[in-house]
Coordinates of C-alpha atoms in Angstrom, one line a residue:
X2 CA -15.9 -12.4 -20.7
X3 CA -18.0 -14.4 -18.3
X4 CA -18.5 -13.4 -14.6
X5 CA -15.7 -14.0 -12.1
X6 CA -15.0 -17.5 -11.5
X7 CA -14.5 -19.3 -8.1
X8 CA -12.3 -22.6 -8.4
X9 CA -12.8 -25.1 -6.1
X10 CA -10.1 -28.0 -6.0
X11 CA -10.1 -31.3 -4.2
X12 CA -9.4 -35.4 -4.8
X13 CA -11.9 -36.2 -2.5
X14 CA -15.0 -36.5 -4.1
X15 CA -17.4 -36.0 -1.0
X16 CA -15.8 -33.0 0.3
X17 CA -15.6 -31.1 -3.2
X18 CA -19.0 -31.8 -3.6
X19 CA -19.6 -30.1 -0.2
X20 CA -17.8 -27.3 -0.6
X21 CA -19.1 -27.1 -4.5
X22 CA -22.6 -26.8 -2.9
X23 CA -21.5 -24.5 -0.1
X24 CA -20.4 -21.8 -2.5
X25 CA -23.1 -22.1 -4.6
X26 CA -25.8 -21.6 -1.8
X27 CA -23.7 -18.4 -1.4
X28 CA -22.3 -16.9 -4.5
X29 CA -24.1 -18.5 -7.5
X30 CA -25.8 -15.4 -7.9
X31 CA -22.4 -13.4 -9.0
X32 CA -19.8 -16.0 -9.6
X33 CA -19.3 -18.7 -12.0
X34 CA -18.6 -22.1 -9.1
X35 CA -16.2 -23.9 -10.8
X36 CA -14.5 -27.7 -10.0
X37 CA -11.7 -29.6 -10.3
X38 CA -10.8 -33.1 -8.9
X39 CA -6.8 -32.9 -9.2
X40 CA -4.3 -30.1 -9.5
X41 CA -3.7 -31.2 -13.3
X42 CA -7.0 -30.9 -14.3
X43 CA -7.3 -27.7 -12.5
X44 CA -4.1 -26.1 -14.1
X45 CA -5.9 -27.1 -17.7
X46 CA -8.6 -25.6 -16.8
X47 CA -7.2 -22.3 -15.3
X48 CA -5.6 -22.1 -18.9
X49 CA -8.8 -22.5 -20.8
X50 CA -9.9 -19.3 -18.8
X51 CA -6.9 -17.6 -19.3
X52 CA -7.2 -18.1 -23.3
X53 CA -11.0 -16.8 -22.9
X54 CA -9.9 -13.7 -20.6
X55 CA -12.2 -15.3 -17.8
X56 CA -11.4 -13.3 -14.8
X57 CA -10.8 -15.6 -11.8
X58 CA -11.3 -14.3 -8.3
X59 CA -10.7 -17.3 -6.1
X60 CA -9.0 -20.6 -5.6
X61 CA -10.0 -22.8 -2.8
X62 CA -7.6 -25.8 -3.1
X63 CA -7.0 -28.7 -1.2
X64 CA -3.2 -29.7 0.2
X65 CA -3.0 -33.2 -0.2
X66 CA -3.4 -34.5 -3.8
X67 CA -1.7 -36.9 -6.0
X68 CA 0.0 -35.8 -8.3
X69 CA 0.0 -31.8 -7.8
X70 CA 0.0 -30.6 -4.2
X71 CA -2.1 -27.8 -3.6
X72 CA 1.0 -25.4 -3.0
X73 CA 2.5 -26.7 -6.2
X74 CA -0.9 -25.6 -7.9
X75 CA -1.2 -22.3 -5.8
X76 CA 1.9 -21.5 -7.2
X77 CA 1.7 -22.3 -10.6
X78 CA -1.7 -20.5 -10.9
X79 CA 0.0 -17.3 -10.0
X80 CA 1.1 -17.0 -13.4
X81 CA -2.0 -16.9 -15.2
X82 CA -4.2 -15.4 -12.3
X83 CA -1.7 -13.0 -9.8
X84 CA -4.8 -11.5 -8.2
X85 CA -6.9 -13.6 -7.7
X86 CA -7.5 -14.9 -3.9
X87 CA -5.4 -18.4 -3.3
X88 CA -7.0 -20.3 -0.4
X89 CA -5.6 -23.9 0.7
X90 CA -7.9 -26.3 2.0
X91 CA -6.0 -28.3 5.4
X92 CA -6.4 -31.1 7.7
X93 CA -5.2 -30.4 10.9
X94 CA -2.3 -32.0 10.5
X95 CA -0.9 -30.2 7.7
X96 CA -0.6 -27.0 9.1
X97 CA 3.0 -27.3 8.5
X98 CA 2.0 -27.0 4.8
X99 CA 0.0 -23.7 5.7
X100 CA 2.8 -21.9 6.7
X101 CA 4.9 -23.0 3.9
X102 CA 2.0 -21.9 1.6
X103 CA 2.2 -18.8 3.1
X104 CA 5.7 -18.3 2.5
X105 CA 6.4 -20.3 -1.1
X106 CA 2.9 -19.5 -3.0
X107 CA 1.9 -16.3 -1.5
X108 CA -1.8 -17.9 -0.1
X109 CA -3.9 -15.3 1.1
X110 CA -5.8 -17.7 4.1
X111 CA -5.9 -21.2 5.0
X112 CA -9.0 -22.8 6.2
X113 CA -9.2 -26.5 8.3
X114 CA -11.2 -29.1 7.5
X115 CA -14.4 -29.4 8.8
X116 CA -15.6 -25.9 7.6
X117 CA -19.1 -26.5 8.9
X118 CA -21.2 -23.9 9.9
X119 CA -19.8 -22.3 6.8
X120 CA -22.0 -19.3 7.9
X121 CA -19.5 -19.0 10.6
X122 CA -16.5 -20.8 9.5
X123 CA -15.9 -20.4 5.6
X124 CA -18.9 -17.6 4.8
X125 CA -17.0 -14.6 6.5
X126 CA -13.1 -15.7 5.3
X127 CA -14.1 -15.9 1.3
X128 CA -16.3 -12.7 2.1
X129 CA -13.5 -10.9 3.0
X130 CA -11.6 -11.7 0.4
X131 CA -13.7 -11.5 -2.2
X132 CA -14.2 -7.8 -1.2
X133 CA -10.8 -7.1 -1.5
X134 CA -10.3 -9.4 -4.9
X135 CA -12.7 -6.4 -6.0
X136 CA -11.8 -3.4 -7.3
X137 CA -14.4 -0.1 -7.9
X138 CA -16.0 -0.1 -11.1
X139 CA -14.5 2.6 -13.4
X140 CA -17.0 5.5 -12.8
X141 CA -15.1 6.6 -16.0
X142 CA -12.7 5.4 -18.7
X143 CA -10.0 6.4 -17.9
X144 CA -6.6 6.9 -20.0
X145 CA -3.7 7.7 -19.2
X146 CA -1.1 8.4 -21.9
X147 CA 2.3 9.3 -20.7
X148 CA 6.3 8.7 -21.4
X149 CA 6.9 5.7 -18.9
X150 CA 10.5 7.6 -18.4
X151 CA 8.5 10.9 -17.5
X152 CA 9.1 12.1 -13.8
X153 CA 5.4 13.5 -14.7
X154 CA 3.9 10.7 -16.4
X155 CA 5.2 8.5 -13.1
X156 CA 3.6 11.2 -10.7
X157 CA 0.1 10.6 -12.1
X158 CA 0.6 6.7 -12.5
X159 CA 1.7 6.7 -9.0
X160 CA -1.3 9.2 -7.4
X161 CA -4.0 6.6 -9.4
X162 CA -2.5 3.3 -8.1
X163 CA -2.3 4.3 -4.7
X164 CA -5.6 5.9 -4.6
X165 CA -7.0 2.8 -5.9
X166 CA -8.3 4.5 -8.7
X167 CA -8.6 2.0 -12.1
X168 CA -7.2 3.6 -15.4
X169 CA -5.6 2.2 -18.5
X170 CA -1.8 3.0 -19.1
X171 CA -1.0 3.9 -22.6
X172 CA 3.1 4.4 -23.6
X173 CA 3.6 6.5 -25.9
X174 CA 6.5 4.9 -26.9
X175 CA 5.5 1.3 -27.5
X176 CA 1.8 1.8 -28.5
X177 CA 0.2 2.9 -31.4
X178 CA -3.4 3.6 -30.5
X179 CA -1.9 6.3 -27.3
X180 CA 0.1 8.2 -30.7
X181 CA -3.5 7.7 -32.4
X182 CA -5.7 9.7 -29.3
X183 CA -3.1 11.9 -29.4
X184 CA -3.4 13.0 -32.7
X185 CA -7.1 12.8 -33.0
X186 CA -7.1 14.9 -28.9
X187 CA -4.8 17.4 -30.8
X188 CA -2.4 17.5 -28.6
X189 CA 1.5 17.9 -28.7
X190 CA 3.9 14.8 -27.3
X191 CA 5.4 17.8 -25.6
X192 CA 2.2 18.2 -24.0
X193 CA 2.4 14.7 -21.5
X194 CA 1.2 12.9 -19.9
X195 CA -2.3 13.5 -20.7
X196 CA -5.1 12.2 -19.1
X197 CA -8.2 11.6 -21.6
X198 CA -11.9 11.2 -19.8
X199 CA -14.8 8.9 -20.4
X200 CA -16.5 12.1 -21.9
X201 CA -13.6 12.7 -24.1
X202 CA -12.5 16.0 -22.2
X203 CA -8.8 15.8 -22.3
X204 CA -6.1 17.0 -19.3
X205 CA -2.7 17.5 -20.3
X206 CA -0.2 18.2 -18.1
X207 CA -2.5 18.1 -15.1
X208 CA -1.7 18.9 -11.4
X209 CA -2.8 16.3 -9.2
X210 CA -5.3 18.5 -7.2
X211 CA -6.9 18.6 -10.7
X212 CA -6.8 15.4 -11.8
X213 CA -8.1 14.1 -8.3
X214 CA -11.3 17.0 -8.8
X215 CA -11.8 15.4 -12.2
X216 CA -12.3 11.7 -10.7
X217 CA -14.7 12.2 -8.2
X218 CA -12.0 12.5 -4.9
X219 CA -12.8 15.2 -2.1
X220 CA -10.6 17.5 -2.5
X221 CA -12.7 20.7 -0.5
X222 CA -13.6 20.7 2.8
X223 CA -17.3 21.0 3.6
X224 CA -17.0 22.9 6.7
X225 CA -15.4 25.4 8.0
X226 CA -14.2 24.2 11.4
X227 CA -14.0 21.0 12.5
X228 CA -14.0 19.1 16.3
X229 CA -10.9 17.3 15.1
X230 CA -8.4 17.6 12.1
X231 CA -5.9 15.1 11.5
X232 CA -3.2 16.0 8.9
X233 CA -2.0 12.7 7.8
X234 CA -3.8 9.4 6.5
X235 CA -0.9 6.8 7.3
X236 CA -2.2 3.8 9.8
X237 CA -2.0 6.6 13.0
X238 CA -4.5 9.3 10.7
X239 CA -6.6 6.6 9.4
X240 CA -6.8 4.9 13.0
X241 CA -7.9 8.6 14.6
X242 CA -10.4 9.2 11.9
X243 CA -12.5 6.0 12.4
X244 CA -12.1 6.5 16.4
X245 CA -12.9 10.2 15.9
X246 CA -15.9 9.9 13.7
X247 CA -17.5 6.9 15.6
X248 CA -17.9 8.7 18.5
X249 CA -19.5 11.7 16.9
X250 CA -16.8 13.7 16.5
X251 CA -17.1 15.7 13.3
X252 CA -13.9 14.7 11.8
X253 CA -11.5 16.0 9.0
X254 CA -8.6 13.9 7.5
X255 CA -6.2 15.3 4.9
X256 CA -3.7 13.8 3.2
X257 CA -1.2 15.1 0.5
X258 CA -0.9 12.1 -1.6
X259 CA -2.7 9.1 -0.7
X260 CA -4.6 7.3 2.5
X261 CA -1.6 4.5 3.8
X262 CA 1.5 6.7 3.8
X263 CA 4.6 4.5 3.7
X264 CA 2.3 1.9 4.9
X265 CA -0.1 1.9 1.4
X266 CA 2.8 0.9 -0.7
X267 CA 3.6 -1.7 1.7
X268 CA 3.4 -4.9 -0.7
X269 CA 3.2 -7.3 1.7
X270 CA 2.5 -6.7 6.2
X271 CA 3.3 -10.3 7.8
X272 CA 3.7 -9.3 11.2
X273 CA 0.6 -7.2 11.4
X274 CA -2.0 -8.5 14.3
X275 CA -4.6 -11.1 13.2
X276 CA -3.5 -12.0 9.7
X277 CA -1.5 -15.2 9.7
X278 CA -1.1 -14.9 6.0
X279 CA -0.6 -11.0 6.4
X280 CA -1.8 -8.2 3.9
X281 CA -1.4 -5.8 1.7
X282 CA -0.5 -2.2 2.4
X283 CA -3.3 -1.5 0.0
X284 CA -5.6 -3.7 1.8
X285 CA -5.1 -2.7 4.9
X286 CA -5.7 1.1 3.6
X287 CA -8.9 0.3 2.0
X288 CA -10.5 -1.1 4.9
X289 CA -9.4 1.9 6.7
X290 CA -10.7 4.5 4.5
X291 CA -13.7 2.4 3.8
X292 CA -14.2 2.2 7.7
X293 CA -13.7 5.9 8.2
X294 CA -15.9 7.6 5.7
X295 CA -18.2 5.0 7.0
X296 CA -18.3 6.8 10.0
X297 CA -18.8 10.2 8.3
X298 CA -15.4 11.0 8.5
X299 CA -14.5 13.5 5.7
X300 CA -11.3 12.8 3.7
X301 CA -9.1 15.5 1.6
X302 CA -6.9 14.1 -1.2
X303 CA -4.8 15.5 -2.1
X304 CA -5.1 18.0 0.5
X305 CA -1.5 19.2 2.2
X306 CA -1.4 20.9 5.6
X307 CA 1.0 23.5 4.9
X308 CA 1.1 25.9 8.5
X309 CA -0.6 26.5 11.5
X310 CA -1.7 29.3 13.8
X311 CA -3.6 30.0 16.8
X312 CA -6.5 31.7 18.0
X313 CA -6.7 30.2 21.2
X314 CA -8.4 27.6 22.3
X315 CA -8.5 26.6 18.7
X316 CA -6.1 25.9 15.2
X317 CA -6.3 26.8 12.5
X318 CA -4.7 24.6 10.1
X319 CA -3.6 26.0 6.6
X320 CA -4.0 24.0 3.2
X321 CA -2.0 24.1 0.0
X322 CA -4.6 24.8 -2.3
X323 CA -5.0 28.6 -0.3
X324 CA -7.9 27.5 2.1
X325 CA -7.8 27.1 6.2
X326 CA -9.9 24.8 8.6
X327 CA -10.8 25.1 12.2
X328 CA -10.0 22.5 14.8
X329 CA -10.8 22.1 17.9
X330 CA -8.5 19.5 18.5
X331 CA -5.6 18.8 16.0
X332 CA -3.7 15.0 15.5
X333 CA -0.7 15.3 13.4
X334 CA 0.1 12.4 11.9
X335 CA 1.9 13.2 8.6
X336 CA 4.3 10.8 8.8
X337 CA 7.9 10.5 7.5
X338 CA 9.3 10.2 4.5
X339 CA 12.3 8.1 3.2
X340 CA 15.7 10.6 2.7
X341 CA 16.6 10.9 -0.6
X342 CA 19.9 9.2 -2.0
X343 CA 22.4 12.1 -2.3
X344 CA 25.1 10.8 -5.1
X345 CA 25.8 12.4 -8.5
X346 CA 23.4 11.5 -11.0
X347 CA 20.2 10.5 -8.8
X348 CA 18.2 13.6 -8.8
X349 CA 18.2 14.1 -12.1
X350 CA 17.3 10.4 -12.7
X351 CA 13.6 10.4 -10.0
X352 CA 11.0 8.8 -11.5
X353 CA 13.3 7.5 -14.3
X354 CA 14.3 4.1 -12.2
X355 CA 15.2 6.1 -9.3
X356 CA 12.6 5.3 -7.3
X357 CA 11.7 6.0 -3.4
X358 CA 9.5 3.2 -2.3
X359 CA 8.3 -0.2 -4.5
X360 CA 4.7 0.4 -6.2
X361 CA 3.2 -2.5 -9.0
X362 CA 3.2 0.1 -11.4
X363 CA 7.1 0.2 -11.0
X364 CA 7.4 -3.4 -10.6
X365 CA 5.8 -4.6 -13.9
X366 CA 8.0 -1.6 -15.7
X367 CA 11.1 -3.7 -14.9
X368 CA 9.7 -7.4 -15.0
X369 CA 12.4 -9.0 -16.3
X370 CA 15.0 -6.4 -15.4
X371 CA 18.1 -5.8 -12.9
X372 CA 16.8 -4.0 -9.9
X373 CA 18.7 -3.0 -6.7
X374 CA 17.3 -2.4 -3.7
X375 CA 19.5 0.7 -1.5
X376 CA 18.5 0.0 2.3
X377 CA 18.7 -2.6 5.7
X378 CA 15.3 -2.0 7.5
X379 CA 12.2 -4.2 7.2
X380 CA 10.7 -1.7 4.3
X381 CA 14.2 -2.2 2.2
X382 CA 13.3 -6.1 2.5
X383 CA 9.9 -6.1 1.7
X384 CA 10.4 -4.3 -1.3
X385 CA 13.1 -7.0 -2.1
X386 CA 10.6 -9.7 -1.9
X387 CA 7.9 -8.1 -3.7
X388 CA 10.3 -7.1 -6.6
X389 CA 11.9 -10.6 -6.6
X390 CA 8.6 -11.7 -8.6
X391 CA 8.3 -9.5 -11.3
X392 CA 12.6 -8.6 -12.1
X393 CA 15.5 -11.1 -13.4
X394 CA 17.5 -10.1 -10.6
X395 CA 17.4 -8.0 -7.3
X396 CA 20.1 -7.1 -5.7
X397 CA 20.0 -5.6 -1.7
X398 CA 22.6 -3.2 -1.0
X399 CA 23.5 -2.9 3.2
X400 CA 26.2 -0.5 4.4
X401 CA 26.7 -3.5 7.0
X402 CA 27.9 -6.8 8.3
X403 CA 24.9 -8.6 7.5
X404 CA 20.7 -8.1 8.1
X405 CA 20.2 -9.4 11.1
X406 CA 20.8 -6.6 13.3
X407 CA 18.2 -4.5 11.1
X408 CA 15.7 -6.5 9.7
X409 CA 13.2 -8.8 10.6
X410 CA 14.2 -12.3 11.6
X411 CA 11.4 -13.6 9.0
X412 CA 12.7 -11.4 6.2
X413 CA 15.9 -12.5 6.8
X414 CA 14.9 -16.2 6.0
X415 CA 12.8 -15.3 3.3
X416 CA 15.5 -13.5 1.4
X417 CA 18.2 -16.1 2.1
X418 CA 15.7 -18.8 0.9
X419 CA 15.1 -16.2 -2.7
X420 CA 16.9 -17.1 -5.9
X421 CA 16.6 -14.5 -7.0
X422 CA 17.8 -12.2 -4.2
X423 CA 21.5 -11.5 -3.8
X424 CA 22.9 -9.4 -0.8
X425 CA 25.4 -6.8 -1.1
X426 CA 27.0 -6.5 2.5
X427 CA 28.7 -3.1 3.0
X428 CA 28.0 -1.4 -0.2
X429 CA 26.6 1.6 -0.6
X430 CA 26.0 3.4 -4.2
X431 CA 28.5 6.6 -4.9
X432 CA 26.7 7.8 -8.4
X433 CA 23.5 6.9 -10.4
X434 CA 24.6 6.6 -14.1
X435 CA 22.7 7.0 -17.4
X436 CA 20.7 10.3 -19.6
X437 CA 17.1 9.8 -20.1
X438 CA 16.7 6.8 -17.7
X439 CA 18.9 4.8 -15.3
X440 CA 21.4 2.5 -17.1
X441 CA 23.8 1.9 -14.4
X442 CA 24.6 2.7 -10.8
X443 CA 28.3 2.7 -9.5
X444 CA 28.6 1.0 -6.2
X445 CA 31.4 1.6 -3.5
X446 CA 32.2 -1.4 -1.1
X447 CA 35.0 -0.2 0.8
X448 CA 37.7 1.7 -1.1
X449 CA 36.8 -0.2 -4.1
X450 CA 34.5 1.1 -6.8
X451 CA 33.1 -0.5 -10.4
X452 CA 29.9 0.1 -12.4
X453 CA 27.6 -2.0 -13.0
X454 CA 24.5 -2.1 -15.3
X455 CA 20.8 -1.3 -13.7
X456 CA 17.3 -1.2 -14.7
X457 CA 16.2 0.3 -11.6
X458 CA 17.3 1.1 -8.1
X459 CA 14.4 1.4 -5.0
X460 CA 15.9 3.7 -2.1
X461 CA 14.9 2.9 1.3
X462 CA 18.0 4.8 3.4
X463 CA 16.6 6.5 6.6
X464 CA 13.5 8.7 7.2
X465 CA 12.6 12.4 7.8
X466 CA 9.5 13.7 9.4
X467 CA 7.0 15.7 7.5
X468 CA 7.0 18.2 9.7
X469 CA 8.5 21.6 8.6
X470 CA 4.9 23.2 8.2
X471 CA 4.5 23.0 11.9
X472 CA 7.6 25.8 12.2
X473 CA 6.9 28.8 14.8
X474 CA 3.9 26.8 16.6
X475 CA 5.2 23.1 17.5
X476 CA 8.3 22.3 19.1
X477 CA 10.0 19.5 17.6
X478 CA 13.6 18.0 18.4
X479 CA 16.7 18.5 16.4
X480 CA 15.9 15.9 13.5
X481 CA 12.1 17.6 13.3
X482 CA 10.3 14.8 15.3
X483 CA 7.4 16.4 17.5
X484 CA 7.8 16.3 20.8
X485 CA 5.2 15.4 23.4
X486 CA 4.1 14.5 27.0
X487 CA 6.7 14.0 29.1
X488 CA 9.8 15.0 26.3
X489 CA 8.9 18.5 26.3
X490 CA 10.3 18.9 29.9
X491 CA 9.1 19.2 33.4
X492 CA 7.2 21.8 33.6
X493 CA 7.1 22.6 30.0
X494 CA 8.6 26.1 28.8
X495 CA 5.7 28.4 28.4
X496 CA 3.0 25.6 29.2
X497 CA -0.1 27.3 29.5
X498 CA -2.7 25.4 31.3
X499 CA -2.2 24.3 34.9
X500 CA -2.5 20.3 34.8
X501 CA 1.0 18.5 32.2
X502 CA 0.8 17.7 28.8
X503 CA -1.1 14.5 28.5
X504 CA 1.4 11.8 26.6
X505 CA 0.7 12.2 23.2
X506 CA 0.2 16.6 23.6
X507 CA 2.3 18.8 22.2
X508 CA 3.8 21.8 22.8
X509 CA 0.3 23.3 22.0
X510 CA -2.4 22.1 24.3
X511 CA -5.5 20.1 21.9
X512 CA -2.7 19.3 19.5
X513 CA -1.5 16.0 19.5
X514 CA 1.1 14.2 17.8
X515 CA 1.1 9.9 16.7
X516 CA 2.4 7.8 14.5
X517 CA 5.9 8.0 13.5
X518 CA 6.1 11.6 13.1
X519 CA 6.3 11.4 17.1
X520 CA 9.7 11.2 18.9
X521 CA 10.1 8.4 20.2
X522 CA 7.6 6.1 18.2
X523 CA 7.8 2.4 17.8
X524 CA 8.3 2.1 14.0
X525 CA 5.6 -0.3 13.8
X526 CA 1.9 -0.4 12.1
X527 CA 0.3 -1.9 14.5
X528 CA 1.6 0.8 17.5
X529 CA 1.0 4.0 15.0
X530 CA -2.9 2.3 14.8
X531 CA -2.5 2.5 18.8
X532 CA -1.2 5.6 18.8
X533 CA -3.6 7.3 16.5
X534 CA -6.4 5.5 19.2
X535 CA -5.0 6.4 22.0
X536 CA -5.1 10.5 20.7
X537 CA -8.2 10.4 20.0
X538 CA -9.3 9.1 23.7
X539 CA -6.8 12.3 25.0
X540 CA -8.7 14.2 22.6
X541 CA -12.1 14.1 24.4
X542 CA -10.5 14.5 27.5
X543 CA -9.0 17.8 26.4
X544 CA -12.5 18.7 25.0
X545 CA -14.1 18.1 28.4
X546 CA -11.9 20.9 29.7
X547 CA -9.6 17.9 32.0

């Protein structure tokens, strides 16, 4: 295996050989620099990679070329390379053909022609996504060997893919070498999944606390009192932690599964602030966390607030694993979580192609599958698109009229344009069907019900704060959102200090509430990243004694 290859694609022989000498001056010293003078050749060449296991880690690709277009060639190379970063190369007229890049091949940036300075104009774009093409290098070789129809075996999957944390995935089931370790580990099937470390030390049946203490996460707080806890790592948490720490605040973040909340498993953010092409949920969590512990803010995961109590003018926030923290000031950002699908059959069928939210790791277990998709809201959507590339057939189930009145308008066109994506308006699913996995679902659309056969079924159907662990201390309204500023009343009952709430404060003066966890929130990224600011600035003002 040779070192990451960068692919650069153009007709015109001038500007290739600009752009081949461009990336070299940059990135000969880790990447292989790579050309190719039509899409053709370029496809050949991508396969001759492919065959040697080449890992390729960009594509910058011209639009207008004989033959293959540069979106047809985008497009095609998502095949053989899905991760690697797709960059088309436009004039300024064709940025028309951006946006339809963005939308048909999934392009990650477009850049105009001339690129010149590239220390200013192409430099900074391919450095960016190059970091996030990157992945940590295994500090361990990690295995994972699990029953992919375990609730348990998912759990684990699920807590290393959205911690970012590499690992290989051995079935039990369909490979032999997983039924080999196994027996040479000594341990029972029974025993699953079982997590085997680059020392050989084998976990089975491991809690996630231990699994995370095992891999290097922080799972223990330093200190014991903090100037500001935030109990939550979504885009509000993550957004108060880099605020907090870089203005000396010594910071505490904790988070009971992993930094990005609903956010993190987010496959793709297109109406986020600043990227055209939009992102990730996993990329925009990494630069968070990266930025925050940056900082010196100190991260918990996994690492559950689990009560509160007072001892004026300070809180003291209680944590799953027995311990308790200090704050001086306390965000609480824990988010929400999607409601669970109440018919006969589901519980019993979580983690078993019952699934609540749209990770890769569920995605590649039903390539090729039927999948439906329970929900009318922009995550429900989403997930639908990001499915649609991986399964046979998805299938997005509204209770209503149509998905214009609760999705996105650019969803909307984006599904509608999907082969793959049918729409079922006013049907809603009345039982999950099947024994050791999901084999069916039956759906009700009106007074009319039938069965039909399912691989999988991804339930996005309403949300519910995370928020009973703030009982006896916060006031909350009557669906558990947090109230603050001006809901909690004019004055506030039992308001201690003599100046109001200030408009994200609780019912507990230095406690503050933001993100959607907040009554009254805009269920947006980009206002829980204001929100989660904006406490912070309240924060020191609290802390001044104003």
């Amino acid at each position: 295996m040779g070192s990451p290859v960068l692919l650069a694609v153009d007709d015109d022989a001038p500007v290739l050989a600009a752009v081949e000498r461009d990336l070299r001056d940059r990135y000969a010293e880790h990447y292989q620099v790579l050309t190719a003078s039509s899409g053709n050749q370029a496809l050949d060449l991508l396969h001759r990679l492919r065959l040697r296991e080449d890992p390729v880690a960009l594509l910058l690709v011209d639009q207008r070329m004989p033959g293959m277009s540069g979106i047809e060639l985008l497009t095609a190379s998502r095949r053989l390379y899905p991760e690697a970063r797709r960059v088309l190369l436009t004039a300024y007229a064709d940025t028309e053909a951006a946006i339809r890049a963005i939308n048909d091949a999934d392009v990650h940036h477009y850049l105009l022609k001339p690129w010149d300075p590239p220390e200013d104009r192409l430099y900074p774009v391919l450095d960016d996504l190059l970091e996030t093409w990157r992945r940590p290098a295994p500090a361990a070789n990690l295995r994972l060997i699990g029953d992919r129809w375990s609730p348990a075996t998912h759990d684990v999957r699920q807590f290393l893919a959205r911690n970012l944390v590499p690992y290989r995935w051995l079935d039990v089931e369909a490979d032999a070498q997983a039924r080999e370790l196994l027996e040479i580990a000594g341990v029972d099937a029974g025993e699953l999944p079982v997590v085997v470390l680059e020392d050989g030390e084998v976990l089975a049946r491991p809690d996630l606390h231990g699994v995370a203490q095992r891999i290097g996460l922080h799972v223990r707080a330093e200190r014991e009192a903090y100037d500001l806890v935030i109990a939550g790592a979504g885009p509000a948490g993550l957004a108060a932690a880099v605020y907090g720490a870089s203005e000396g605040l010594a910071t505490l973040l904790l988070e009971c599964s992993a930094p990005g909340g609903q956010a993190g498993t987010t496959s793709r953010i297109e109406n986020y602030l600043g990227f055209p092409v939009g992102l990730s949920g996993a990329d925009l969590t990494l630069r968070a966390r990266e930025q925050a512990t940056r900082f010196g803010a100190e991260m918990l995961v996994p690492s559950e607030a689990v009560g509160l109590a007072r001892a004026d003018p300070y809180t003291i926030v209680r944590i799953a694993d027995g311990g308790e923290v200090s704050a001086s000031a306390l965000v609480i950002t824990s988010g929400v979580t999607y409601r669970t699908l109440d018919v006969p059959g589901a519980a019993a069928l979580t983690g078993m192609g019952v699934y609540y939210g749209a990770g890769r790791a569920e995605a590649v277990d039903h390539s090729g599958g039927r999948v439906f998709v329970v929900g009318g809201g922009n995550s429900a959507g989403q997930a639908a698109m990001f499915l649609s590339a991986f399964a046979a057939s998805v299938t997005l189930l509204i209770r209503g009229e149509d998905l214009a009145s609760t999705m996105s308008r650019y969803l909307v066109d984006r599904i509608e344009a999907s082969d793959t994506i049918t729409v079922g308006n006013r049907t809603e699913v009345a039982g999950v069907l099947g024994e050791r996995r999901l084999e069916g679902l039956r759906l009700r659309t009106g007074a009319e019900e039938r069965e039909v056969p399912a691989d999988a079924v991804f339930v996005f159907i309403g949300q519910a704060p995370r928020t009973s662990w703030l009982d006896g201390v916060v006031r909350r309204d009557e669906r558990g959102f947090v109230l603050t500023g001006a809901d909690l009343g004019q004055p506030p009952e039992g308001w201690p200090l003599p100046v109001p709430p200030l408009p994200l404060e609780t019912s507990v003066p230095r406690v503050f509430a933001a993100g959607d966890v907040r009554r009254g929130s805009v269920k947006r990224i980009a206002s829980a990243v204001g929100e989660g600011a904006m406490a912070v600035s309240f924060v020191h003002e609290r802390l001044a004694g104003r």
